Coordinates of C-alpha atoms in Angstrom, one line a residue:
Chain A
X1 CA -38.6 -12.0 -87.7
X2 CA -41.7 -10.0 -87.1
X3 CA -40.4 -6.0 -88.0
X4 CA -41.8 -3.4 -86.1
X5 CA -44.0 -0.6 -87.3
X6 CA -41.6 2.1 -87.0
X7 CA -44.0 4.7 -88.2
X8 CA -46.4 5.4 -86.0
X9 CA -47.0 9.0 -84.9
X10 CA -46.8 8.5 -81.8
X11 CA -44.0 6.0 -81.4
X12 CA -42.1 6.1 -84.2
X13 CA -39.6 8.5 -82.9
X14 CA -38.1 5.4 -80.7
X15 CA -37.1 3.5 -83.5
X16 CA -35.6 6.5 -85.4
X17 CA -33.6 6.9 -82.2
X18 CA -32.7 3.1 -82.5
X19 CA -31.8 3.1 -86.1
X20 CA -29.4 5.6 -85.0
X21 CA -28.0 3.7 -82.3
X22 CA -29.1 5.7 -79.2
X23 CA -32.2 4.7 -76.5
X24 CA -34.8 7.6 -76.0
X25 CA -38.0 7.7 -74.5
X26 CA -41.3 10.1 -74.7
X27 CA -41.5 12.5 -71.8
X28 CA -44.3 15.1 -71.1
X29 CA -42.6 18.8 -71.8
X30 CA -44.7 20.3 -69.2
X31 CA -44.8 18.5 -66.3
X32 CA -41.6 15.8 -67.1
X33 CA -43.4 12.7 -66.7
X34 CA -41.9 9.6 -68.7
X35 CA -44.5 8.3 -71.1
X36 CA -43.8 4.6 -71.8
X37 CA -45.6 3.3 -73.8
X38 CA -45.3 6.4 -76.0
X39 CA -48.5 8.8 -76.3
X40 CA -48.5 12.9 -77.4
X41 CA -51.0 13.5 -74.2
X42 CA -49.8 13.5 -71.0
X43 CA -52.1 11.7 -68.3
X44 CA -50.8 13.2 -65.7
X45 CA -51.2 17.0 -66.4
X46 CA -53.3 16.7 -69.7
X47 CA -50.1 18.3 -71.3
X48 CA -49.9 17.4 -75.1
X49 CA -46.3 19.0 -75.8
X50 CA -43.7 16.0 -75.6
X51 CA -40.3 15.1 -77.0
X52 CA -38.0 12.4 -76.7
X53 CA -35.3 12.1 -74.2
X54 CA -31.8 10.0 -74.3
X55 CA -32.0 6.9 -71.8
X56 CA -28.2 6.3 -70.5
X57 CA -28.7 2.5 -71.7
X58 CA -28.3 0.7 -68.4
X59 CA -31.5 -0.8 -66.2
X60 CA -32.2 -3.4 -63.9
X61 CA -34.2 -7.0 -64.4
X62 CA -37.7 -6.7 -63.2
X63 CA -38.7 -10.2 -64.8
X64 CA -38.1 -12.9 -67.3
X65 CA -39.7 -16.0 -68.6
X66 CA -38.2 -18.9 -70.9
X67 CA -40.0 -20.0 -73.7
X68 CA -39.5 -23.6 -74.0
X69 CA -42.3 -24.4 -76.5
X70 CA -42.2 -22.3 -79.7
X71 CA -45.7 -20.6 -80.4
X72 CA -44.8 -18.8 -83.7
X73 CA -42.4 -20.1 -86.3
X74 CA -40.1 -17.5 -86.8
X75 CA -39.0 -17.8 -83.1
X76 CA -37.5 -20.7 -81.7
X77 CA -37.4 -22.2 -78.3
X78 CA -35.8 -22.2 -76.6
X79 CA -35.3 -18.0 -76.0
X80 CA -35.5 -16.0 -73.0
X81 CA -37.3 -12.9 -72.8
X82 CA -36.2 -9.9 -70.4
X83 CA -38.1 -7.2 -69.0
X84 CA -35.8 -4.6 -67.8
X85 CA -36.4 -1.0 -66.1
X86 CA -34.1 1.6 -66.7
X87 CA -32.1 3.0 -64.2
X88 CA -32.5 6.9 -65.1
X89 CA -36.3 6.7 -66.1
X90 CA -37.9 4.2 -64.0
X91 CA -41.5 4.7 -65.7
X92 CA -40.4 3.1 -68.6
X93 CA -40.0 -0.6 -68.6
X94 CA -38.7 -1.8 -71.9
X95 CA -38.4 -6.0 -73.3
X96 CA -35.5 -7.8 -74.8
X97 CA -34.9 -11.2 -76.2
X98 CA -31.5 -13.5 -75.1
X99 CA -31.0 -16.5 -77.1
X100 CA -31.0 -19.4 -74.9
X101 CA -31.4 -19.8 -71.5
X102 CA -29.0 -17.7 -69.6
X103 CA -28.5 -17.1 -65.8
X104 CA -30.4 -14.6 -64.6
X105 CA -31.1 -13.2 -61.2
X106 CA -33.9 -10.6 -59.8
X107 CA -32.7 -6.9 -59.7
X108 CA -29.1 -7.3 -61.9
X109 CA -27.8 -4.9 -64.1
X110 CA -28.8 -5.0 -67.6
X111 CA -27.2 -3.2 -70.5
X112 CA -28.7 -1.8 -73.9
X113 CA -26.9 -2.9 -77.2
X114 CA -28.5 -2.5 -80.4
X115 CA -29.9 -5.2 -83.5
X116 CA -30.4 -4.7 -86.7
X117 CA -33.8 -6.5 -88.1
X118 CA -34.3 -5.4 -91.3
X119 CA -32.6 -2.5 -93.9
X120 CA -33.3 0.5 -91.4
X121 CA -34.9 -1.1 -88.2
X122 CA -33.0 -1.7 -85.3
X123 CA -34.3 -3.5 -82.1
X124 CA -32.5 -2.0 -78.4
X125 CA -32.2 -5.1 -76.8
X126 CA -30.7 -6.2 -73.3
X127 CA -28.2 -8.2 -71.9
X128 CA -26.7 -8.6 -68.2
X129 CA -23.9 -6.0 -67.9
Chain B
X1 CA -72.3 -4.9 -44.5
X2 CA -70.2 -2.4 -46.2
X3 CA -72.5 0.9 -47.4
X4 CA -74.9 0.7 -50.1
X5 CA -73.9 2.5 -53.3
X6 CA -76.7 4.2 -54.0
X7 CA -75.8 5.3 -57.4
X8 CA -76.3 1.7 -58.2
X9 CA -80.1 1.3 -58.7
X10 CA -79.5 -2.3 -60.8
X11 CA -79.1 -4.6 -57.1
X12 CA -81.0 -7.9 -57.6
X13 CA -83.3 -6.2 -60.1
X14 CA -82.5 -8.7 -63.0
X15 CA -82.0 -12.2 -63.2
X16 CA -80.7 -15.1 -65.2
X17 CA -83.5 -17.1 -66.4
X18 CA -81.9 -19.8 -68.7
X19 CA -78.2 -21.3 -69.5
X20 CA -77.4 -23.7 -72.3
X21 CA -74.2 -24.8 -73.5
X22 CA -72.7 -27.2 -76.0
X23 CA -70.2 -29.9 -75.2
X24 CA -67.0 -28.8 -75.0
X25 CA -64.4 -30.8 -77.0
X26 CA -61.2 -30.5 -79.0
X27 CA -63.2 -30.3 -82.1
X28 CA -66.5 -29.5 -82.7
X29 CA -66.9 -30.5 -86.0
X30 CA -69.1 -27.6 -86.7
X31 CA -68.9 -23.8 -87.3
X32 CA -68.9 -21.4 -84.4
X33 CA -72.3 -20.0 -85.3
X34 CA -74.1 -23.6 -85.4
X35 CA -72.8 -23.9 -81.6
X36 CA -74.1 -20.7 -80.7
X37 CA -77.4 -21.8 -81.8
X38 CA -77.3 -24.9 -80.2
X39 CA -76.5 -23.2 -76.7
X40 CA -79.1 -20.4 -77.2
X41 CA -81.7 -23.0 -78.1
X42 CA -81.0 -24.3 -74.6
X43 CA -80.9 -21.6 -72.8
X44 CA -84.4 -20.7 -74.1
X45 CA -85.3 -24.0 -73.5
X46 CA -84.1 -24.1 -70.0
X47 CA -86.0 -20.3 -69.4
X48 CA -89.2 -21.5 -71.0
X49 CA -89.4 -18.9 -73.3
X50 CA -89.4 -19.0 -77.4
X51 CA -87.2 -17.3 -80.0
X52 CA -89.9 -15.1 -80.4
X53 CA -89.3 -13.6 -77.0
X54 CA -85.1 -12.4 -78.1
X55 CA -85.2 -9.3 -78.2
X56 CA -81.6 -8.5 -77.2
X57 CA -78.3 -10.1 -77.8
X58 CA -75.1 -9.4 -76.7
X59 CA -71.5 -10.6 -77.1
X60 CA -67.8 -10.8 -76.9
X61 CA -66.2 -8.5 -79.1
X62 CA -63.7 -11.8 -79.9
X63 CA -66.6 -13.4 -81.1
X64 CA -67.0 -14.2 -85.1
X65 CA -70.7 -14.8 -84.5
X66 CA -72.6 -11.4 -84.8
X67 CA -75.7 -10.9 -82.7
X68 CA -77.2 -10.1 -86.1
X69 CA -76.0 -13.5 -87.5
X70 CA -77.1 -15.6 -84.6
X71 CA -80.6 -13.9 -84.2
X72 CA -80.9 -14.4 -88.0
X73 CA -80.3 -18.3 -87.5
X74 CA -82.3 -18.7 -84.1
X75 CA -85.4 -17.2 -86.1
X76 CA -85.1 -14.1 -83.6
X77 CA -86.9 -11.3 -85.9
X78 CA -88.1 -9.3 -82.8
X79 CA -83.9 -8.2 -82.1
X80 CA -84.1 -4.7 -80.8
X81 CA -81.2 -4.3 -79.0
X82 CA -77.6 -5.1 -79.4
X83 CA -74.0 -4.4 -77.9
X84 CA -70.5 -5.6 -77.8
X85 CA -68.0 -5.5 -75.1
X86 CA -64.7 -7.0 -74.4
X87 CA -62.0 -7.2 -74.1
X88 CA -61.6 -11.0 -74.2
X89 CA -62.3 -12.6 -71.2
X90 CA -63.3 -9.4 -69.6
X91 CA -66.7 -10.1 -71.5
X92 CA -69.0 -12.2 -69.8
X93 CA -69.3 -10.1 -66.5
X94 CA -69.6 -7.0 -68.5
X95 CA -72.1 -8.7 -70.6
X96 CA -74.5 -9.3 -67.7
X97 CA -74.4 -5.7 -67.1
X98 CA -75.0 -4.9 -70.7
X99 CA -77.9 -6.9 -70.4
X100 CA -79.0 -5.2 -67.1
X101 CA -78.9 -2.0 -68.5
X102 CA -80.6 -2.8 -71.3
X103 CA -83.8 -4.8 -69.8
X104 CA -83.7 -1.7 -66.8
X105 CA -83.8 0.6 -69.4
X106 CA -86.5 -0.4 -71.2
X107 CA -84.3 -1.8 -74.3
X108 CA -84.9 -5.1 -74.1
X109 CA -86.8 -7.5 -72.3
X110 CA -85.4 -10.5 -72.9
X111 CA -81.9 -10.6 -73.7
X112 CA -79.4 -13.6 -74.4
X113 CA -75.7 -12.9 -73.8
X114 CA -73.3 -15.8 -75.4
X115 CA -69.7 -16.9 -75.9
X116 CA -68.8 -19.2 -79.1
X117 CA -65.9 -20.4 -80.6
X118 CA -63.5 -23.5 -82.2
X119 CA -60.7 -22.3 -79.4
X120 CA -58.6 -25.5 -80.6
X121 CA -59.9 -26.7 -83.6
X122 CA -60.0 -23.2 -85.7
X123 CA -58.5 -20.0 -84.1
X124 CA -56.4 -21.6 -81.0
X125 CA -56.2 -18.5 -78.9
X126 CA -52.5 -19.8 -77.2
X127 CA -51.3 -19.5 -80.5
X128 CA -51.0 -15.4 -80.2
X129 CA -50.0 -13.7 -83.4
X130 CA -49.2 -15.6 -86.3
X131 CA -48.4 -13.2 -88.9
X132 CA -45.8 -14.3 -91.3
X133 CA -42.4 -12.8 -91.4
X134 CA -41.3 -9.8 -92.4
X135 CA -44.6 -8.1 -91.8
X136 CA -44.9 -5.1 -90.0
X137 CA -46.6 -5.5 -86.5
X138 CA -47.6 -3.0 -84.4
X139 CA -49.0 0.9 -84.6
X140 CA -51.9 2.3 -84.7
X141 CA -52.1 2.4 -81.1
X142 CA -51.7 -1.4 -80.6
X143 CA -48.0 -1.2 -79.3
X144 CA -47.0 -4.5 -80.2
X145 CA -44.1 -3.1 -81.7
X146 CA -42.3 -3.1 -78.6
X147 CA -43.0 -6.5 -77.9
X148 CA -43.9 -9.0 -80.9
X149 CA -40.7 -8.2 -82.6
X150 CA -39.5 -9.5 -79.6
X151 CA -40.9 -12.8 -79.6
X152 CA -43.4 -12.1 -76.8
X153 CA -46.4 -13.7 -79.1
X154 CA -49.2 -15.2 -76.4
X155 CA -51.0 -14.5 -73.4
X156 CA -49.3 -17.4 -71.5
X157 CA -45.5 -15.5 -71.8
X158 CA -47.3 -12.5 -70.9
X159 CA -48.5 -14.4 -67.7
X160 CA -45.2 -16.0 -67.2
X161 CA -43.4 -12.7 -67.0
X162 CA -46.1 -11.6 -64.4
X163 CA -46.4 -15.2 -62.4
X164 CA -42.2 -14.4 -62.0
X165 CA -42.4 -11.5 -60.9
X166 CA -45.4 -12.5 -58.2
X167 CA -42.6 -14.8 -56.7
X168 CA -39.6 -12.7 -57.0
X169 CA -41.7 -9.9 -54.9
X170 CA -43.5 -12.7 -52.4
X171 CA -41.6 -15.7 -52.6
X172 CA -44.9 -17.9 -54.7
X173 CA -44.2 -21.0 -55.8
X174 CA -44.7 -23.2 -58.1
X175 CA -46.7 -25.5 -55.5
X176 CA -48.5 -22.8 -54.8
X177 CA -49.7 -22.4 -58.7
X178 CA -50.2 -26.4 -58.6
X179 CA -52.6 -26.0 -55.8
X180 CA -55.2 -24.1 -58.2
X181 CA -54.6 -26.6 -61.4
X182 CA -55.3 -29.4 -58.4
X183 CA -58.3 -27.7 -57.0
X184 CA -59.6 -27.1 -60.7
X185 CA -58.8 -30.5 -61.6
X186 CA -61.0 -32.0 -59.0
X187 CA -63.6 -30.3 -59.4
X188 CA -63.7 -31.4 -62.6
X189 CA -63.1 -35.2 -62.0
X190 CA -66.9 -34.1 -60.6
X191 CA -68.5 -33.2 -63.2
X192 CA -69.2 -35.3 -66.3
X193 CA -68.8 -32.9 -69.0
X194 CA -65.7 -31.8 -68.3
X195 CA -62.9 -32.5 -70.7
X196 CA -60.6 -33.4 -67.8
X197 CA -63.1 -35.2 -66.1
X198 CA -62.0 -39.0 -65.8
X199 CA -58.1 -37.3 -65.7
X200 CA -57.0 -36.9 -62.1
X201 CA -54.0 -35.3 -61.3
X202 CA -51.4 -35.1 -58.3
X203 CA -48.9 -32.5 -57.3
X204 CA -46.3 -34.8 -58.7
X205 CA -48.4 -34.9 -62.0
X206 CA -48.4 -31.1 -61.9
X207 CA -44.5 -30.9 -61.4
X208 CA -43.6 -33.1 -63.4
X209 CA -45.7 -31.1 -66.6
X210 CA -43.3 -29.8 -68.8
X211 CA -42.2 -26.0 -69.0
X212 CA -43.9 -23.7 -71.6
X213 CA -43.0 -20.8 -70.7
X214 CA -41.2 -20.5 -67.2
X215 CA -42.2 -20.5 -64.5
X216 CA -45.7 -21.8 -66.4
X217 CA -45.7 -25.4 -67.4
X218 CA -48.4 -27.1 -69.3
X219 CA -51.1 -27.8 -66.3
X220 CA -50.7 -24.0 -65.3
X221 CA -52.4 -23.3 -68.6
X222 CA -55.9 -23.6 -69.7
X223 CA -57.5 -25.8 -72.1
X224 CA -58.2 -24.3 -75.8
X225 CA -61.7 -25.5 -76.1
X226 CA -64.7 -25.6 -79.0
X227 CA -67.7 -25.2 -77.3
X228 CA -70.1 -22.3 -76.5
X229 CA -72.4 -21.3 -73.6
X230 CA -75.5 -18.7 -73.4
X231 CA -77.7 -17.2 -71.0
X232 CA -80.5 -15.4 -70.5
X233 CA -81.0 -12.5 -68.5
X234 CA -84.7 -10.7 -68.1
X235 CA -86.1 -8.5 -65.1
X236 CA -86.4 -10.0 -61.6
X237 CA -89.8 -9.6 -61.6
X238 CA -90.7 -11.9 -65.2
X239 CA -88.0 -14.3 -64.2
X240 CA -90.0 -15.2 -60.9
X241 CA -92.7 -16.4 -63.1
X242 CA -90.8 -18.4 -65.7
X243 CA -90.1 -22.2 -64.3
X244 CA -86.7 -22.7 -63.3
X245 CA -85.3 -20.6 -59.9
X246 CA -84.3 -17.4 -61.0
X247 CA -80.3 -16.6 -59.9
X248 CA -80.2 -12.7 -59.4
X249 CA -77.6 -10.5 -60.7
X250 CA -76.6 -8.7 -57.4
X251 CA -74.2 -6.0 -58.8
X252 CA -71.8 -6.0 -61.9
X253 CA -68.3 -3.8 -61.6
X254 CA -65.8 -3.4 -63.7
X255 CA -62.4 -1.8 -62.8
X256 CA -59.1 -0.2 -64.1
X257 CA -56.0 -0.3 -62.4
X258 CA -54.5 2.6 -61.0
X259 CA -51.8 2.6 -63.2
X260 CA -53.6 1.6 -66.3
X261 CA -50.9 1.5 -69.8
X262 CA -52.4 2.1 -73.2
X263 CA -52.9 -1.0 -75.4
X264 CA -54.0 -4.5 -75.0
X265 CA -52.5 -7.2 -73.0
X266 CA -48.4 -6.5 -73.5
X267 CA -47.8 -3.3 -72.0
X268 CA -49.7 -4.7 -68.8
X269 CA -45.6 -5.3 -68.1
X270 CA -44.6 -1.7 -68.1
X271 CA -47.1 -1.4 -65.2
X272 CA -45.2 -0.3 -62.4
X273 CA -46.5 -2.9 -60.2
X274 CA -47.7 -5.1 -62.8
X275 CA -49.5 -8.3 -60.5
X276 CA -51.4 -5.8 -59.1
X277 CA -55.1 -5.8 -60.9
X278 CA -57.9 -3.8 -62.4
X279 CA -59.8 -6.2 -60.5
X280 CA -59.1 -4.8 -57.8
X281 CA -61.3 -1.3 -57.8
X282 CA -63.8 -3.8 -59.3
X283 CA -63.9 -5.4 -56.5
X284 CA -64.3 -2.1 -54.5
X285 CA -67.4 -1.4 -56.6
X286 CA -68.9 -4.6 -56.5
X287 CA -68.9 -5.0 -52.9
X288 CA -69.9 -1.3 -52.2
X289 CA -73.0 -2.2 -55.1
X290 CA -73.4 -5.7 -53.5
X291 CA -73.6 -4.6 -50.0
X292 CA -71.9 -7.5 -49.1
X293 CA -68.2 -8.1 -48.7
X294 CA -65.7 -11.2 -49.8
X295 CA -66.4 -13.3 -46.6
X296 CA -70.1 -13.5 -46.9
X297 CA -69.3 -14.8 -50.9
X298 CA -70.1 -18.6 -51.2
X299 CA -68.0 -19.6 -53.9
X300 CA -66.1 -18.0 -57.0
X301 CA -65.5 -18.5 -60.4
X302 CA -61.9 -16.9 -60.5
X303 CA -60.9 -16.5 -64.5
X304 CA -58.3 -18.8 -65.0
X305 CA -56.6 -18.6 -68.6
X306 CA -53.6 -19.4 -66.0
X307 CA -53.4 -21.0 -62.9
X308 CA -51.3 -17.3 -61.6
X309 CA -54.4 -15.3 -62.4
X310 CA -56.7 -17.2 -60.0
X311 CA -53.7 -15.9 -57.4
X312 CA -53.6 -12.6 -58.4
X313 CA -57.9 -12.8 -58.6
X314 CA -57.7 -14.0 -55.0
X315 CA -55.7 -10.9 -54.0
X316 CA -57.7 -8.6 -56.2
X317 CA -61.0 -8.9 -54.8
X318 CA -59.6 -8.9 -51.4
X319 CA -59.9 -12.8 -50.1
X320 CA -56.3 -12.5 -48.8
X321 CA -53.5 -9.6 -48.7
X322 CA -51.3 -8.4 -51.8
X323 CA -48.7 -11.3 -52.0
X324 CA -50.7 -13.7 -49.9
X325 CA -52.4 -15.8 -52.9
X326 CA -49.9 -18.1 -52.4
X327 CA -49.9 -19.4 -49.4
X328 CA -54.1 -18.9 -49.1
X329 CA -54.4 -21.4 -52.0
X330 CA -52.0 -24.4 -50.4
X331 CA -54.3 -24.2 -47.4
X332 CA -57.0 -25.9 -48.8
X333 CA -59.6 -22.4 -48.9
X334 CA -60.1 -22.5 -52.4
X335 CA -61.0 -26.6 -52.7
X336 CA -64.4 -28.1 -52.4
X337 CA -64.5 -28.0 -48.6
X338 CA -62.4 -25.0 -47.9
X339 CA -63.9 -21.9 -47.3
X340 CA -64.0 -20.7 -50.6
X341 CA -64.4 -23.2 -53.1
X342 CA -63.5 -21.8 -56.4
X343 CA -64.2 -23.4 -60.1
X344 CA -66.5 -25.8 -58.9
X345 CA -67.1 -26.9 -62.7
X346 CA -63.4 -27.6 -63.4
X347 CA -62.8 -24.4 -64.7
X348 CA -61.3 -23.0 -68.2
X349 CA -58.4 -25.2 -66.4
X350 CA -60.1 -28.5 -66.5
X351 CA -63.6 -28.1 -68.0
X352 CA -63.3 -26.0 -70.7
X353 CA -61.9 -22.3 -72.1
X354 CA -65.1 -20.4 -73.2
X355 CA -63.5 -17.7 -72.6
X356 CA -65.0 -17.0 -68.8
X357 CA -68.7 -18.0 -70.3
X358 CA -68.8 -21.5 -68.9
X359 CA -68.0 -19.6 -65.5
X360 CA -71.6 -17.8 -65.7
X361 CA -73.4 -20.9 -66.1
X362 CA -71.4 -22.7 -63.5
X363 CA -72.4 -19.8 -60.9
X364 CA -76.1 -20.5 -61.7
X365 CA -76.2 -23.9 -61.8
X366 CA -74.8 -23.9 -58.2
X367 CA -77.2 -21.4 -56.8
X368 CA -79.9 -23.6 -58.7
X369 CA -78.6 -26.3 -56.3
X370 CA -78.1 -28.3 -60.0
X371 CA -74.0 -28.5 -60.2
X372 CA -72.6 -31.6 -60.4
X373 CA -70.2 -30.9 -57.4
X374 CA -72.9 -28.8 -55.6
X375 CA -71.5 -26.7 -52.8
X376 CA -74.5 -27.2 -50.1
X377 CA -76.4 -23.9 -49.3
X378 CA -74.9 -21.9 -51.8
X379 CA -76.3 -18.2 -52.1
X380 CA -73.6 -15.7 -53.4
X381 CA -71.6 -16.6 -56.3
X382 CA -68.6 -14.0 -57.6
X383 CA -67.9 -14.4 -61.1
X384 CA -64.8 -12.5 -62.6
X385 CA -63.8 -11.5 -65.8
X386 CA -59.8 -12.2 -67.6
X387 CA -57.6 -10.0 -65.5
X388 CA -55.5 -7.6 -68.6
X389 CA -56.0 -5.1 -68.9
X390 CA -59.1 -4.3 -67.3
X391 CA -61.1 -6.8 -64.6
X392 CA -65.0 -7.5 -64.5
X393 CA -67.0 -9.0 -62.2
X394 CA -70.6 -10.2 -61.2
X395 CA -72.1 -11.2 -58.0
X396 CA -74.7 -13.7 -58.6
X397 CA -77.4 -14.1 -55.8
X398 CA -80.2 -17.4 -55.1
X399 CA -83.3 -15.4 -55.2

């Protein structure tokens, strides 16, 4: 496994949410905007007071691809990865990894569960609900 | 005509004077800065000018050769002015404008721009990020922590994600997609130095490739090259008197799309609408800069690290409507005889992966009337520029 840097400063706070078992993303306090991926400035009204937010967990498959030929060793075709766009925040588009090469269809409900990487660091990943 | 922009005071006021490249091959044998040299050598050649006359050089931020190392083993000791740009592919077309502003400005007079690099033998560039496990990836702005830890490693699963989601939304196929590796490939069965030049291939060939990443399959993706390429750009005015026909840059734009993520390549999927292009509102400058629009363009050199970005190009800089790449490719436009021929070299598909360098050189051999496959009365080239996150482009013009 590659581990995430789960100390950045400005997205750190998602995998603190992870480790704790609960999905959150960055939102701008001043004018609400989702802010995915993470940043402490707002674009959209040049705001630079944000906090995270709980995501309910549930989103729908924008797009997937199987990996049939590995291209690093510690991941091993073949694997599919998921893209999938939450349902309550649809700024914020978020990836997940499915063993194999499951049935998948455009649009269908996806559901957040939670994997533990490493002592500490936990992965939200997705699988069809 | 589409209105002049008159902010843009560089139209047709600096030219490419000399190209040189190396052969391009699955091994070089030799160190990235030795085939920089080699192609810079030529490219002077070609200009009839001497090392002497270098007084800018500008790059690929990708690229291990410095402009300080290469003018150091060229000989160049008059360097004046250098600059890096990227990202990536993005390069080359932004280089030409680097070089632009620099001769216009009174920087530089003569300025090489180049592209070098063992792309199979040393650092293959499909290979994404190989850092061993257990590291921590990511921060620092990069946000490949959302992604590599993942297993979303290379460019061509980042493509994949985006070719499916061009065909969920418009119904592309993967005919569609084989239409541009057959259009590159056959091209390139045309010109001698390809690396797929003696290899022809047929839809059946194309299907029957094996999946890499789906929907991609092995002919959707370029070819990891070593080989490098170099140009040199000086004011209209000089090149006229130098002996080969000078190819005028007509307008350079670059372009972000409107709803431009921070990072590199990755979060390009968090876009809302994610096959939808920076090169798009490059496209709106260069026309506005060129004065021209797409249907009075010639031929283009569409970046094609994939065979889906040459679709998305297509749509981008407005040859066809959003979700019509598809379908404008299986009709024959984009082939030698069509009304746009595109990658008339073979492209990074079938010539070569410079990373969008050995496009440049292409575009001025064929308004040269010097290609290999020459397009007959070619005289406005478009050259683009790897489409994440950011798009470039050039409009070349026969003087």
């Amino acid at each position: 496994m590659l581990i995430p840097n789960t100390t950045d400063r400005d997205t750190g706070g998602f995998f603190a949410a992870a480790a704790e078992g609960r999905l959150v993303y960055r939102a701008c306090d001043d004018c609400g905007a989702a802010l995915h991926p993470p940043t402490a400035c707002c674009p959209h009204c040049g705001g630079e007071n944000t906090s995270w937010h709980d995501a309910q967990g549930t989103g729908t498959l924008h797009s997937w691809t199987t990996i049939h030929q590995s291209v690093h060793p510690e991941y091993t075709a073949p694997y599919t990865l998921v893209l999938v766009t939450l349902d309550d925040t649809p700024e914020v588009r978020l990836m997940g990894r499915i063993d194999g090469e499951p049935e998948l269809e455009p649009g269908m409900t996806m559901q957040v569960w939670f994997e533990t990487v490493a002592d500490g660091v936990v992965l939200p990943q997705w699988r069809p609900a | 005509m589409i209105d002049d922009d008159i902010a843009f005071a560089g139209r047709d006021r600096c030219a490419v004077a000399g190209i040189g490249q190396t052969e391009f091959s699955r091994d070089s044998g030799r160190s990235v800065l030795s085939l920089a040299v080699e192609a810079s050598r030529k490219a002077l050649a070609d200009a009839g000018l001497d090392v002497s006359d270098v007084d800018g050089i500008v790059r690929c931020e990708q690229d291990t050769v410095t402009p300080y190392s290469l003018a150091a083993a060229l000989g160049a000791s008059n360097l004046a002015y250098w600059a890096d740009t990227g990202p990536g592919g993005v390069a080359p077309c932004m280089m030409m404008g680097l070089a632009m502003g620099a001769v216009l400005s009174g920087q530089a007079k003569t300025v090489l721009a180049f592209r070098s690099l063992n792309g199979r033998s040393e650092a293959r560039l499909g290979s994404g990020d190989q850092r061993t496990a257990g590291q921590r990836v990511g921060g620092f702005g990069t946000y490949d922590e959302f992604y590599l830890p993942y297993g979303l490693i290379s460019a061509g699963q980042t493509f994949a994600l985006m070719a499916r989601r061009h065909m969920i939304e418009y119904g592309t196929t993967a005919e569609h997609m084989g239409a541009v590796a057959l259009a590159c490939r056959a091209a390139a069965n045309r010109t001698p130095h390809a690396q797929m030049g003696s290899r022809a291939m047929t839809m059946d060939d194309y299907l029957a490739s094996r999946m890499i990443s789906s929907p991609l399959r092995l002919f959707d993706y370029c070819l990891e090259s070593d080989g490098a390429c170099a140009v040199v750009i000086t004011s209209a005015e000089r090149a006229r008197d130098l002996p080969r026909h000078p190819v005028l840059i007509r307008a350079v734009a670059g372009g972000a799309p409107p709803d431009l993520r921070p990072g590199m390549m990755f979060p390009v999927t968090t876009r809302e609408d994610m096959t939808d292009l920076g090169g798009r509102r490059a496209a709106d400058a260069l026309w506005r800069r060129a004065g021209v629009g797409p249907s009075e363009v010639d031929i283009a050199q569409l970046y094609d690290c994939f065979t889906v970005s040459v679709i998305l190009q297509l749509e981008a800089f407005g040859f066809c409507g959003r979700g019509e790449g598809g379908p404008f490719v299986a009709s024959g436009a984009i082939r030698h005889d069509g009304s746009l021929p595109i990658n008339t070299g073979g492209g990074h598909l079938s010539e070569g992966y410079v990373h969008g360098m050995n496009h440049i050189v292409q575009a001025v051999r064929q308004l040269r009337g010097e290609a290999d496959m020459q397009i007959p009365d070619a005289e406005l080239c478009l050259c683009t520029g790897g489409p994440l996150p950011v798009g470039s482009s050039v409009l070349f013009r026969r003087a």
